[in-house]
Coordinates of C-alpha atoms and ligand atoms in Angstrom, one line a residue:
X1 CA -0.1 -0.1 0.1
X2 CA 1.2 3.6 -0.4
X3 CA 1.6 5.1 2.8
X4 CA 2.7 8.8 4.3
X5 CA 4.4 9.6 7.4
X6 CA 3.9 12.8 9.0
X7 CA 6.3 14.0 11.3
X8 CA 10.4 12.5 10.8
X9 CA 11.1 12.2 14.5
X10 CA 11.4 8.8 16.5
X11 CA 8.2 7.5 15.9
X12 CA 7.7 9.0 12.4
X13 CA 10.9 7.2 11.0
X14 CA 11.0 4.1 13.0
X15 CA 7.3 3.6 11.6
X16 CA 7.9 4.6 8.0
X17 CA 11.1 2.2 7.7
X18 CA 9.5 -0.7 9.4
X19 CA 6.2 -0.3 7.3
X20 CA 8.6 -0.4 4.1
X21 CA 10.2 -3.4 5.4
X22 CA 6.7 -5.1 5.7
X23 CA 6.5 -4.3 1.5
X24 CA 4.6 -0.7 1.8
X25 CA 5.7 2.4 -0.7
X26 CA 6.4 5.1 2.0
X27 CA 6.7 8.9 1.5
X28 CA 7.9 10.7 4.9
X29 CA 7.0 14.3 5.3
X30 CA 8.5 17.0 7.7
X31 CA 8.2 20.8 8.3
X32 CA 11.8 20.8 9.5
X33 CA 13.8 21.5 6.1
X34 CA 16.8 20.7 7.5
X35 CA 15.8 17.4 8.8
X36 CA 14.3 16.2 5.2
X37 CA 17.7 17.6 3.4
X38 CA 19.8 15.5 5.8
X39 CA 17.4 12.3 5.5
X40 CA 17.8 13.0 1.2
X41 CA 21.5 12.8 1.9
X42 CA 21.2 9.4 3.7
X43 CA 22.0 11.0 7.2
X44 CA 19.7 9.8 10.1
X45 CA 19.2 12.8 12.1
X46 CA 18.5 10.7 15.3
X47 CA 20.1 7.8 17.0
X48 CA 18.1 4.5 17.0
X49 CA 19.9 1.4 16.8
X50 CA 19.0 -0.4 13.6
X51 CA 17.0 2.2 12.0
X52 CA 19.9 3.7 9.2
X53 CA 20.4 -0.1 8.1
X54 CA 16.0 -0.5 7.5
X55 CA 16.3 2.9 6.0
X56 CA 19.3 2.2 3.7
X57 CA 17.5 -1.4 3.0
X58 CA 14.5 0.1 1.8
X59 CA 15.6 3.1 0.2
X60 CA 13.9 2.3 -2.9
X61 CA 10.3 2.4 -1.3
X62 CA 10.9 5.4 1.0
X63 CA 11.0 9.1 -0.1
X64 CA 10.9 12.3 1.7
X65 CA 9.4 15.6 1.6
X66 CA 8.3 18.7 2.9
X67 CA 5.4 19.3 1.0
X68 CA 1.7 18.1 1.6
X69 CA 0.6 18.2 -1.9
X70 CA 3.4 15.5 -2.7
X71 CA 2.4 13.2 0.3
X72 CA -1.8 13.6 -0.7
X73 CA -0.2 12.7 -4.4
X74 CA 1.7 9.4 -3.2
X75 CA -0.4 8.0 -0.5
X76 CA -3.8 6.9 0.5
X77 CA -3.0 6.5 4.2
X78 CA -1.6 9.0 6.5
X79 CA -0.1 8.3 9.4
X80 CA 0.3 11.4 12.1
X81 CA 3.2 11.3 14.0
X82 CA 4.4 14.5 15.0
X83 CA 5.2 15.7 18.4
X84 CA 2.5 16.4 21.2
X85 CA 4.4 18.0 24.1
X86 CA 3.2 19.1 27.1
X87 CA 1.4 22.7 28.2
X88 CA 2.1 24.5 31.3
X89 CA -1.2 22.9 32.7
X90 CA 0.4 19.4 31.8
X91 CA -2.4 18.8 29.0
X92 CA -1.0 17.8 25.4
X93 CA 0.0 20.5 22.9
X94 CA -2.3 19.5 20.0
X95 CA -1.6 22.1 17.9
X96 CA 1.1 20.4 15.2
X97 CA -1.9 17.6 14.8
X98 CA -4.5 20.1 14.3
X99 CA -2.6 21.8 11.5
X100 CA -1.9 18.5 10.1
X101 CA -5.2 17.8 10.2
X102 CA -6.2 21.0 8.6
X103 CA -3.3 20.8 5.8
X104 CA -4.7 17.0 5.0
X105 CA -7.9 18.1 4.9
X106 CA -7.1 21.3 2.1
X107 CA -4.9 18.8 0.2
X108 CA -7.4 16.7 0.3
X109 CA -10.0 19.0 -1.3
X110 CA -7.6 19.9 -3.8
X111 CA -7.3 16.6 -5.4
X112 CA -10.6 14.9 -4.6
X113 CA -9.2 11.3 -3.4
X114 CA -11.2 8.3 -2.9
X115 CA -12.1 7.9 1.2
X116 CA -8.5 8.5 2.6
X117 CA -7.5 7.2 5.9
X118 CA -5.8 9.4 8.8
X119 CA -4.5 7.6 11.5
X120 CA -2.9 9.0 15.0
X121 CA 0.0 7.6 16.0
X122 CA 1.4 10.3 18.1
X123 CA 0.0 10.3 21.6
X124 CA -3.2 12.2 21.8
X125 CA -6.1 12.2 24.5
X126 CA -9.0 10.8 24.3
X127 CA -11.3 13.0 22.1
X128 CA -8.8 13.7 19.4
X129 CA -9.6 11.7 16.8
X130 CA -12.9 13.3 16.7
X131 CA -11.7 16.7 16.8
X132 CA -9.6 15.6 14.0
X133 CA -12.8 14.6 11.9
X134 CA -14.5 17.9 12.4
X135 CA -10.9 20.0 11.3
X136 CA -10.6 18.0 8.1
X137 CA -14.4 18.1 7.5
X138 CA -14.2 22.0 7.6
X139 CA -12.0 21.6 4.6
X140 CA -13.2 18.5 2.9
X141 CA -16.8 17.6 2.0
X142 CA -15.9 13.8 0.6
X143 CA -15.7 10.5 2.8
X144 CA -12.6 10.1 4.4
X145 CA -11.9 8.1 8.0
X146 CA -9.8 8.8 11.0
X147 CA -8.3 6.0 12.7
X148 CA -6.2 5.7 15.9
X149 CA -3.0 3.3 15.9
X150 CA -0.9 4.5 19.3
X151 CA 2.6 3.5 19.2
X152 CA 4.2 1.6 21.7
X153 CA 8.0 1.5 21.0
X154 CA 10.6 2.4 23.3
X155 CA 13.6 4.9 22.2
X156 CA 16.9 2.8 22.3
X157 CA 15.0 -0.1 21.2
X158 CA 12.4 1.1 18.7
X159 CA 12.9 -0.8 15.9
X160 CA 13.0 -3.9 17.5
X161 CA 9.7 -3.1 19.4
X162 CA 8.1 -1.8 16.1
X163 CA 9.1 -5.2 14.1
X164 CA 8.0 -7.4 16.9
X165 CA 5.1 -5.9 18.9
X166 CA 3.6 -7.1 22.1
X167 CA 0.3 -6.2 20.6
X168 CA -1.3 -3.8 18.0
X169 CA -4.2 -1.4 18.7
X170 CA -6.1 -0.3 16.1
X171 CA -9.2 1.6 16.8
X172 CA -11.8 3.5 14.7
X173 CA -15.6 4.0 14.3
X174 CA -15.2 2.9 11.1
X175 CA -15.0 -0.8 10.6
X176 CA -13.5 -1.3 7.3
X177 CA -10.6 1.4 7.6
X178 CA -9.6 -0.3 11.1
X179 CA -9.2 -3.6 9.3
X180 CA -7.7 -2.2 6.3
X181 CA -4.9 -0.5 9.0
X182 CA -4.7 -3.4 10.4
X183 CA -3.9 -5.3 7.3
X184 CA -0.7 -3.0 6.9
X185 CA 0.7 -5.1 9.8
X186 CA -0.6 -8.5 9.2
X187 CA 3.0 -10.2 8.3
X188 CA 4.2 -9.2 12.1
X189 CA 2.2 -12.0 13.7
X190 CA 1.4 -10.0 16.7
X191 CA -1.6 -10.0 18.4
X192 CA -4.1 -7.1 17.0
X193 CA -6.8 -5.8 19.2
X194 CA -9.7 -3.6 17.6
X195 CA -11.7 -1.2 19.2
X196 CA -13.5 2.2 19.0
X197 CA -11.2 5.1 18.5
X198 CA -11.8 6.3 22.3
X199 CA -11.0 3.4 23.6
X200 CA -7.8 3.1 21.6
X201 CA -6.5 6.4 22.6
X202 CA -7.2 5.5 26.3
X203 CA -5.1 2.3 25.8
X204 CA -2.0 4.0 25.3
X205 CA -2.3 6.4 28.2
X206 CA -3.6 3.7 30.6
X207 CA -0.1 1.8 29.4
X208 CA 2.2 4.8 30.0
X209 CA 0.7 5.5 33.2
X210 CA 0.8 1.9 34.4
X211 CA 4.1 1.5 33.9
X212 CA 4.8 4.6 35.3
X213 CA 3.2 4.1 38.6
X214 CA 5.0 0.6 39.0
X215 CA 8.5 2.8 38.7
X216 CA 6.9 5.0 41.7
X217 CA 5.6 2.1 43.5
X218 CA 9.2 0.4 43.3
X219 CA 10.8 3.9 44.2
X220 CA 8.7 4.2 47.3
X221 CA 9.7 0.7 48.4
X222 CA 13.4 1.3 48.0
X223 CA 13.2 4.6 49.9
X224 CA 11.4 2.3 53.0
X225 CA 14.5 -0.1 52.3
X226 CA 16.9 2.8 53.0
X227 CA 15.3 3.4 56.3
X228 CA 15.2 -0.5 57.4
X229 CA 18.2 -1.8 56.3
X230 CA 16.5 -4.3 53.3
X231 CA 17.8 -4.2 49.8
X232 CA 15.4 -3.4 47.1
X233 CA 17.3 -5.0 44.4
X234 CA 16.3 -8.5 46.0
X235 CA 12.8 -7.1 46.7
X236 CA 12.0 -6.4 43.0
X237 CA 13.4 -9.9 42.1
X238 CA 11.7 -11.3 44.8
X239 CA 8.1 -9.7 44.0
X240 CA 8.9 -9.9 40.3
X241 CA 8.7 -13.3 40.0
X242 CA 5.4 -13.5 40.6
X243 CA 3.5 -13.5 37.3
X244 CA 0.8 -11.4 38.5
X245 CA 3.3 -8.8 38.8
X246 CA 6.4 -9.4 36.6
X247 CA 9.7 -8.3 36.6
X248 CA 9.6 -5.3 34.1
X249 CA 9.7 -2.1 35.5
X250 CA 10.9 -2.8 38.9
X251 CA 14.4 -0.6 39.3
X252 CA 14.4 1.5 41.8
X253 CA 16.4 4.9 41.2
X254 CA 15.7 8.5 40.1
X255 CA 12.8 7.9 38.8
X256 CA 11.1 8.2 35.1
X257 CA 12.2 10.7 32.6
X258 CA 11.9 11.1 28.8
X259 CA 9.7 12.5 26.2
X260 CA 6.8 10.5 26.9
X261 CA 6.1 9.1 30.9
X262 CA 6.0 12.5 32.2
X263 CA 4.4 14.0 29.7
X264 CA 1.5 11.2 29.5
X265 CA 0.9 10.6 33.2
X266 CA 0.1 14.3 33.5
X267 CA -1.8 14.5 30.3
X268 CA -4.1 11.5 31.7
X269 CA -4.4 13.2 35.0
X270 CA -5.0 16.5 33.7
X271 CA -8.2 15.2 31.0
X272 CA -9.4 13.1 33.8
X273 CA -9.4 16.1 35.6
X274 CA -11.0 17.9 32.9
X275 CA -13.7 15.3 32.8
X276 CA -14.7 15.7 36.5
X277 CA -12.2 12.9 37.8
X278 CA -9.8 13.4 40.3
X279 CA -7.2 10.6 39.5
X280 CA -5.4 10.7 43.0
X281 CA -3.0 8.0 42.2
X282 CA -1.2 9.8 39.6
X283 CA -0.7 12.6 41.8
X284 CA 1.2 10.8 44.2
X285 CA 3.1 8.8 41.2
X286 CA 4.2 12.1 40.1
X287 CA 5.2 13.6 43.2
X288 CA 7.5 10.8 43.8
X289 CA 9.2 11.1 40.6
X290 CA 10.1 14.3 41.7
X291 CA 11.0 13.4 45.0
X292 CA 13.4 10.9 44.0
X293 CA 15.8 13.2 42.3
X294 CA 15.6 15.4 45.1
X295 CA 16.5 12.4 47.5
X296 CA 20.3 12.3 44.8
X297 CA 20.5 15.7 45.9
X298 CA 20.1 14.9 49.7
X299 CA 22.3 12.3 49.4
X300 CA 25.1 14.3 48.2
X301 CA 24.5 17.1 51.1
X302 CA 24.4 14.1 53.9
X303 CA 27.8 13.4 52.7
X304 CA 29.8 16.5 51.7
X305 CA 27.7 18.6 54.4
X306 CA 27.4 21.7 51.8
X307 CA 27.6 21.5 47.6
X308 CA 28.9 25.0 47.5
X309 CA 31.9 24.9 45.3
X310 CA 32.3 21.4 45.4
X311 CA 33.3 19.4 42.1
X312 CA 30.4 16.6 41.0
X313 CA 30.6 14.4 37.9
X314 CA 27.6 13.4 36.6
X315 CA 27.8 10.0 34.6
X316 CA 24.9 10.4 32.0
X317 CA 22.8 12.8 30.3
X318 CA 20.2 10.8 28.4
X319 CA 16.8 9.9 30.3
X320 CA 18.1 6.5 30.0
X321 CA 20.9 4.2 28.0
X322 CA 20.9 3.6 24.4
X323 CA 19.4 6.9 23.3
X324 CA 20.6 10.1 22.6
X325 CA 17.5 12.0 23.9
X326 CA 17.7 13.9 26.9
X327 CA 14.1 15.5 27.1
X328 CA 12.8 15.6 30.5
X329 CA 15.8 13.6 31.7
X330 CA 16.5 12.8 35.1
X331 CA 20.0 14.1 35.0
X332 CA 19.2 17.6 33.9
X333 CA 16.7 17.8 36.2
X334 CA 19.3 16.5 38.6
X335 CA 22.0 18.8 37.6
X336 CA 19.8 22.4 37.7
X337 CA 19.2 21.4 41.3
X338 CA 22.5 20.9 42.1
X339 CA 23.9 24.0 40.5
X340 CA 21.3 25.7 42.3
X341 CA 23.2 24.6 45.4
X342 CA 26.6 26.2 44.5
X343 CA 28.3 22.8 43.0
X344 CA 30.7 23.0 39.8
X345 CA 29.5 20.0 37.6
X346 CA 31.0 18.2 34.9
X347 CA 29.2 15.8 32.8
X348 CA 29.7 12.5 30.2
X349 CA 27.4 10.6 28.2
X350 CA 28.4 8.4 25.6
X351 CA 25.9 9.5 22.9
X352 CA 23.9 12.6 24.3
X353 CA 26.4 15.2 24.9
X354 CA 25.5 17.4 22.1
X355 CA 21.6 17.2 22.8
X356 CA 22.4 18.0 26.8
X357 CA 24.4 21.0 25.6
X358 CA 21.5 22.6 24.2
X359 CA 19.4 22.1 27.5
X360 CA 22.1 23.3 29.7
X361 CA 24.1 26.4 30.6
X362 CA 28.2 27.3 29.9
X363 CA 28.7 26.8 33.4
X364 CA 28.9 22.7 32.9
X365 CA 31.8 21.0 31.5
X366 CA 30.8 18.3 29.0
X367 CA 33.9 15.8 29.0
X368 CA 34.4 13.4 26.1
X369 CA 36.4 10.8 28.7
X370 CA 35.0 9.9 32.2
X371 CA 38.3 9.8 33.5
X372 CA 38.7 13.3 32.5
X373 CA 35.4 14.1 34.5
X374 CA 36.8 12.2 37.7
X375 CA 39.8 14.8 38.5
X376 CA 39.4 16.3 41.4
X377 CA 35.9 15.5 41.9
X378 CA 34.4 15.3 45.3
X379 CA 31.3 13.0 44.3
X380 CA 30.3 11.0 40.9
X381 CA 26.5 10.5 40.5
X382 CA 25.4 7.5 38.2
X383 CA 22.2 9.1 36.8
X384 CA 21.7 7.1 33.4
X385 CA 22.2 3.2 33.4
X386 CA 24.7 3.0 30.6
X387 CA 26.0 -0.7 31.0
X388 CA 29.3 0.7 30.2
X389 CA 30.1 2.5 33.3
X390 CA 30.2 -1.0 34.7
X391 CA 33.5 -1.6 32.6
X392 CA 35.2 1.6 33.7
X393 CA 38.4 1.0 35.7
X394 CA 37.3 2.4 39.0
X395 CA 40.4 1.8 41.0
X396 CA 41.7 4.2 38.3
X397 CA 38.9 6.9 38.8
X398 CA 39.0 6.3 42.4
X399 CA 42.8 7.9 42.3
X400 CA 41.8 10.9 40.2
X401 CA 39.0 12.1 42.8
X402 CA 39.4 14.6 45.7
X403 CA 36.5 12.7 47.7
X404 CA 35.9 9.1 46.8
X405 CA 32.1 9.1 47.1
X406 CA 29.6 7.8 44.4
X407 CA 25.8 8.1 44.4
X408 CA 24.1 5.4 42.1
X409 CA 21.0 6.9 41.3
X410 CA 20.8 4.0 38.5
X411 CA 21.5 1.3 41.0
X412 CA 24.2 0.2 38.1
X413 CA 27.3 -0.5 40.3
X414 CA 28.1 -3.6 42.3
X415 CA 28.1 -1.9 46.1
X416 CA 30.6 -4.9 47.2
X417 CA 33.1 -4.3 44.6
X418 CA 32.9 -0.3 45.0
X419 CA 33.4 -0.7 48.7
X420 CA 36.0 -3.0 47.7
X421 CA 37.8 0.0 45.6
X422 CA 37.8 2.1 48.8
X423 CA 34.4 4.3 47.3
X424 CA 31.9 5.2 49.7
X425 CA 29.0 4.1 47.8
X426 CA 25.0 4.7 48.3
X427 CA 22.5 3.5 45.9
X428 CA 19.0 3.9 45.8
X429 CA 17.5 1.3 48.8
X430 CA 20.4 -0.9 48.6
X431 CA 22.4 -2.6 51.5
Ligands
NAD1 N1 9.4 9.0 21.6 C1 9.0 7.7 21.6 O1 9.6 7.0 22.5 C2 7.4 7.7 21.4 C3 6.9 6.5 21.7 C4 5.2 6.2 21.6 C5 4.7 7.3 21.5 N2 5.1 8.6 21.3 C6 4.5 9.9 20.7 O2 4.6 9.8 19.0 C7 4.8 11.2 19.2 C8 5.9 11.8 18.3 O3 7.0 11.7 19.0 P1 8.3 11.6 18.3 O4 9.3 11.3 20.0 O5 8.6 10.8 17.5 O6 8.7 13.4 18.2 P2 10.0 14.0 17.9 O7 9.7 15.2 18.3 O8 11.0 13.1 18.1 O9 9.5 14.1 16.2 C9 8.1 15.1 16.0 C10 8.4 15.5 14.3 O10 7.1 16.0 13.9 C11 7.6 17.1 12.8 N3 6.3 18.4 13.1 C12 6.3 19.0 14.2 N4 5.0 19.6 13.7 C13 4.8 19.1 12.3 C14 3.9 19.5 11.3 N5 3.0 20.6 11.5 N6 4.0 18.7 10.0 C15 4.9 18.3 9.9 N7 6.2 17.5 10.7 C16 5.5 18.1 12.0 C17 8.8 17.6 13.9 O11 9.8 18.5 13.2 C18 9.7 16.3 14.4 O12 10.4 15.8 13.5 C19 4.1 12.0 20.6 O13 3.1 12.1 20.7 C20 5.2 10.9 21.1 O14 4.4 11.2 22.5 C21 6.6 8.9 21.3

């Protein structure tokens, strides 16, 4: 089938490449001219393992454009993959989604196409499908359908997630269009759930809010572990083996971040509230997540008495390992909090240095090598769970530091090993 992808970000590029791999012709559109120019030259503007290979392999069936008219000429099904960032009150900013709906409506009207299908992959609150229908209807009087097909990929393993999904959700009030969209994925052999459009939109928020709740839950358990001398890693293992609970998302630490969990939890809370429901549990999930970052600051102060003029080396800037994405990264939030206490910051990340530089001020010294950052440090904070940090020569690092303190905000390192090197080691809820 001929498909268009509108929005060439993490979701758009991975969706486009994967649908091309499944045998469809794909045109990828973005308003960011520089991004499309790069893609035309074969440069992938984001880091996502396997994405460049998949795009190169399917280059015959993938094209790029900045023009909506070209999109309409080339495709019958249009996937909206644009951003939906949070507004100040926590609700999702749908201005890009609305702009795309308007542009699609206008472009449809120019060409009189046979029943185009608009698919939302962007995470959008319940009711957005209906709103898209109204916006397009203003411009275009013939038949068209709106389908919700929320995306569950995880950055850092997005291609694998897209090609091997746990399930595919397709929601529409038009059964035929839902079946057409579902058929695009038939070769993936994943379970497909067809629902109405509001339910599909809700599934995405409920999934992310549940996962964030699991993280805040284990973080609260970790904080109690710290007080009573229990070990949260073993507690997580012990409860995770219960199939009703499951092992995933039980890693205690500095809390969740990234472009999805924080915004989606806030948006669900906000649209529940807007519809007259006070989602109390989510308020606590958010509060606990913020508290976890402050907990790291307090662990530093407890050990160093004051952070004024102390050299703190932050290992990790990405919101999680295996990505260059720093949006709502716990590490960035932590740096800002520590800076406010008067500390001098050095920071290192294997992939996210460039992106982090844009979000932080010039006072911070970014180092290309972890050993550089350790020189004269009063403390090291592990802020992202990059596995390669485990393999650093910690005895060399210890010699370079002024004070051998490690606050492991991701419970990445082995406490016994660190203590045997002579470090004062504190994790989150670990004995
Ligand atoms: N990143 C994830 O892990 C992930 C996972 C699942 C769902 N989502 C959801 O998918 C959506 C996209 O997320 P992302 O991380 O890919 O965002 P992104 O910021 O990486 O990319 C968004 C792209 O949309 C483009 N864009 C903005 N307005 C546009 C317009 N009017 N016309 C054409 N292009 C436009 C931007 O230039 C940008 O390239 C969001 O709603 C997000 O919540 C993201």
